[in-house]
mmCIF file of C-alpha atoms in Angstrom:
data_model
loop_
_atom_site.group_PDB
_atom_site.id
_atom_site.type_symbol
_atom_site.label_atom_id
_atom_site.label_comp_id
_atom_site.label_asym_id
_atom_site.label_seq_id
_atom_site.Cartn_x
_atom_site.Cartn_y
_atom_site.Cartn_z
ATOM 1 C CA MET H 138 -22.958 47.236 31.326
ATOM 2 C CA ILE H 139 -21.582 44.268 33.218
ATOM 3 C CA LYS H 140 -21.267 44.801 36.932
ATOM 4 C CA SER H 141 -18.325 43.238 38.721
ATOM 5 C CA ASP H 142 -17.411 42.819 42.355
ATOM 6 C CA PHE H 143 -13.724 43.000 41.407
ATOM 7 C CA SER H 144 -13.434 46.645 42.437
ATOM 8 C CA ALA H 145 -14.636 45.749 45.916
ATOM 9 C CA GLU H 146 -11.528 43.566 46.331
ATOM 10 C CA LEU H 147 -9.085 46.394 45.682
ATOM 11 C CA PRO H 148 -8.163 48.918 48.352
ATOM 12 C CA SER H 149 -8.876 52.532 47.568
ATOM 13 C CA VAL H 150 -5.698 54.224 46.408
ATOM 14 C CA THR H 151 -5.444 57.973 46.225
ATOM 15 C CA ASP H 152 -2.489 60.020 45.114
ATOM 16 C CA GLU H 153 -1.538 62.080 48.138
ATOM 17 C CA ARG H 154 1.469 63.699 46.491
ATOM 18 C CA PRO H 155 1.488 67.468 46.080
ATOM 19 C CA ALA H 156 0.439 68.761 42.653
ATOM 20 C CA ASP H 157 4.008 69.696 41.690
ATOM 21 C CA ALA H 158 5.228 66.160 42.419
ATOM 22 C CA ARG H 159 2.438 64.680 40.285
ATOM 23 C CA ALA H 160 3.237 67.157 37.509
ATOM 24 C CA GLU H 161 6.899 66.137 37.629
ATOM 25 C CA ALA H 162 5.928 62.469 37.246
ATOM 26 C CA PHE H 163 3.723 63.240 34.245
ATOM 27 C CA GLN H 164 6.530 65.311 32.723
ATOM 28 C CA GLY H 165 8.825 62.312 33.037
ATOM 29 C CA VAL H 166 6.331 60.127 31.188
ATOM 30 C CA ARG H 167 5.943 62.701 28.412
ATOM 31 C CA GLU H 168 9.730 62.940 28.074
ATOM 32 C CA ALA H 169 10.009 59.143 27.831
ATOM 33 C CA ARG H 170 7.371 59.108 25.082
ATOM 34 C CA ARG H 171 9.257 61.782 23.127
ATOM 35 C CA ASN H 172 12.478 59.784 23.399
ATOM 36 C CA GLU H 173 10.853 56.433 22.637
ATOM 37 C CA LEU H 174 10.809 56.936 18.861
ATOM 38 C CA ALA H 175 14.458 58.022 18.722
ATOM 39 C CA GLU H 176 15.476 55.096 20.900
ATOM 40 C CA ASP H 177 13.588 52.595 18.736
ATOM 41 C CA TYR H 178 15.182 53.996 15.588
ATOM 42 C CA VAL H 179 18.784 53.987 16.852
ATOM 43 C CA GLU H 180 18.354 50.479 18.243
ATOM 44 C CA LEU H 181 17.008 49.261 14.899
ATOM 45 C CA ILE H 182 19.727 51.085 12.945
ATOM 46 C CA ALA H 183 22.378 49.415 15.126
ATOM 47 C CA ASP H 184 20.767 46.009 14.500
ATOM 48 C CA LEU H 185 20.675 46.575 10.726
ATOM 49 C CA ILE H 186 24.302 47.716 10.654
ATOM 50 C CA HIS H 187 25.287 44.639 12.671
ATOM 51 C CA GLU H 188 23.334 42.319 10.344
ATOM 52 C CA HIS H 189 23.998 43.956 6.945
ATOM 53 C CA GLY H 190 26.851 46.441 7.413
ATOM 54 C CA GLU H 191 24.485 49.338 6.735
ATOM 55 C CA ALA H 192 21.014 50.621 7.543
ATOM 56 C CA ARG H 193 19.023 51.658 4.491
ATOM 57 C CA PRO H 194 15.884 53.752 4.955
ATOM 58 C CA VAL H 195 13.876 51.198 2.963
ATOM 59 C CA ASP H 196 14.925 48.472 5.424
ATOM 60 C CA ILE H 197 14.061 50.679 8.393
ATOM 61 C CA ALA H 198 10.596 51.311 6.935
ATOM 62 C CA ALA H 199 10.046 47.598 6.310
ATOM 63 C CA ARG H 200 11.111 46.596 9.833
ATOM 64 C CA LEU H 201 8.971 49.258 11.482
ATOM 65 C CA GLY H 202 6.006 48.724 9.180
ATOM 66 C CA VAL H 203 5.862 52.390 8.170
ATOM 67 C CA ARG H 204 6.128 54.264 4.895
ATOM 68 C CA ALA H 205 9.277 55.905 3.550
ATOM 69 C CA PRO H 206 8.141 59.501 4.291
ATOM 70 C CA THR H 207 7.703 58.572 7.950
ATOM 71 C CA VAL H 208 11.253 57.239 8.072
ATOM 72 C CA THR H 209 12.608 60.300 6.251
ATOM 73 C CA LYS H 210 11.016 62.615 8.809
ATOM 74 C CA ALA H 211 12.310 60.567 11.749
ATOM 75 C CA LEU H 212 15.817 60.381 10.281
ATOM 76 C CA ALA H 213 15.881 64.149 9.820
ATOM 77 C CA ARG H 214 15.089 64.528 13.527
ATOM 78 C CA LEU H 215 17.795 62.016 14.497
ATOM 79 C CA ALA H 216 20.320 63.877 12.342
ATOM 80 C CA ARG H 217 19.380 67.210 13.974
ATOM 81 C CA GLU H 218 19.887 65.590 17.379
ATOM 82 C CA GLY H 219 23.333 64.332 16.349
ATOM 83 C CA LEU H 220 22.428 60.642 16.569
ATOM 84 C CA ILE H 221 22.960 59.669 12.915
ATOM 85 C CA THR H 222 24.793 60.695 9.781
ATOM 86 C CA ARG H 223 23.430 60.239 6.292
ATOM 87 C CA ALA H 224 23.507 61.589 2.784
ATOM 88 C CA LYS H 225 20.540 61.746 0.432
ATOM 89 C CA TYR H 226 19.806 58.308 -1.077
ATOM 90 C CA ARG H 227 22.530 56.731 1.070
ATOM 91 C CA SER H 228 22.669 54.437 4.092
ATOM 92 C CA VAL H 229 22.269 55.679 7.634
ATOM 93 C CA PHE H 230 25.030 55.377 10.204
ATOM 94 C CA LEU H 231 25.099 56.089 13.930
ATOM 95 C CA THR H 232 27.299 58.777 15.407
ATOM 96 C CA SER H 233 29.202 57.909 18.579
ATOM 97 C CA VAL H 234 26.335 59.458 20.567
ATOM 98 C CA GLY H 235 23.788 57.444 18.593
ATOM 99 C CA SER H 236 25.788 54.265 19.052
ATOM 100 C CA ALA H 237 26.006 54.820 22.818
ATOM 101 C CA LEU H 238 22.240 55.388 22.949
ATOM 102 C CA ALA H 239 21.621 52.205 20.942
ATOM 103 C CA GLN H 240 23.822 50.202 23.337
ATOM 104 C CA GLU H 241 21.988 51.634 26.348
ATOM 105 C CA CYS H 242 18.616 50.831 24.769
ATOM 106 C CA ARG H 243 19.725 47.271 24.026
ATOM 107 C CA ARG H 244 20.935 46.857 27.633
ATOM 108 C CA ARG H 245 17.622 48.106 29.027
ATOM 109 C CA HIS H 246 15.651 45.930 26.634
ATOM 110 C CA GLU H 247 17.608 42.794 27.544
ATOM 111 C CA ILE H 248 17.160 43.396 31.287
ATOM 112 C CA VAL H 249 13.404 43.931 30.968
ATOM 113 C CA LEU H 250 13.088 40.916 28.656
ATOM 114 C CA ARG H 251 14.986 38.605 31.024
ATOM 115 C CA PHE H 252 12.922 39.910 33.956
ATOM 116 C CA LEU H 253 9.604 39.231 32.205
ATOM 117 C CA ILE H 254 10.689 35.749 31.123
ATOM 118 C CA ARG H 255 11.887 35.034 34.676
ATOM 119 C CA LEU H 256 8.392 35.994 35.893
ATOM 120 C CA GLY H 257 7.047 33.226 33.654
ATOM 121 C CA LEU H 258 5.927 35.182 30.611
ATOM 122 C CA ASP H 259 6.353 33.439 27.269
ATOM 123 C CA PRO H 260 9.220 34.863 25.158
ATOM 124 C CA GLU H 261 6.963 36.273 22.416
ATOM 125 C CA THR H 262 4.798 38.266 24.832
ATOM 126 C CA ALA H 263 7.838 39.253 26.887
ATOM 127 C CA GLU H 264 9.547 40.622 23.762
ATOM 128 C CA ARG H 265 6.485 42.652 22.806
ATOM 129 C CA ASP H 266 5.986 44.038 26.323
ATOM 130 C CA ALA H 267 9.689 44.786 26.812
ATOM 131 C CA GLU H 268 9.518 47.111 23.783
ATOM 132 C CA GLY H 269 7.302 49.495 25.726
ATOM 133 C CA ILE H 270 8.546 49.029 29.258
ATOM 134 C CA GLU H 271 12.220 49.618 28.415
ATOM 135 C CA HIS H 272 11.517 53.266 27.589
ATOM 136 C CA HIS H 273 9.607 54.081 30.754
ATOM 137 C CA VAL H 274 11.316 52.180 33.563
ATOM 138 C CA SER H 275 13.530 54.132 35.950
ATOM 139 C CA GLU H 276 17.146 53.153 36.580
ATOM 140 C CA ARG H 277 16.238 52.176 40.131
ATOM 141 C CA THR H 278 13.466 49.857 38.967
ATOM 142 C CA LEU H 279 15.673 48.514 36.174
ATOM 143 C CA ALA H 280 18.318 47.591 38.761
ATOM 144 C CA LEU H 281 15.685 45.639 40.707
ATOM 145 C CA PHE H 282 14.522 43.926 37.498
ATOM 146 C CA GLU H 283 18.117 42.949 36.755
ATOM 147 C CA SER H 284 18.703 41.649 40.277
ATOM 148 C CA TYR H 285 15.563 39.510 40.090
ATOM 149 C CA ALA H 286 16.349 38.259 36.584
ATOM 150 C CA ASN H 287 19.859 37.224 37.644
ATOM 151 C CA ARG H 288 18.758 35.172 40.653
ATOM 152 C CA PRO H 289 19.763 31.496 40.545
#
């Protein structure tokens, strides 16, 4: 094992919050993870519809790098949640709720992306990192990201 003096440079940080406050924070993270898949799918479906006029399950699978059964299962969940409409062997379309979610996801993604690029991150890394951050950042933090990204 390599020993480092790096830890000596960092102040000791302990979480002094009460257990219920910590539990609430962890619950928020778990909720964001549950929503992350749905958000990625509706955002991609909106992109495909914009580019091709429709979103076919085969195209969704190709873009996400997953197999067709994975997409079928995810689409069934999105349909149950009222985010998409589809018929067997047909294209997928967003409901008004799904479309609103896709727009919100795109807005969040763009803010995080601009913020990361403004910090000096290269666009490729910023794009990859924004994909994860956009799902977990609070509205308050997102507003600060946007303010910083919009500075002259």
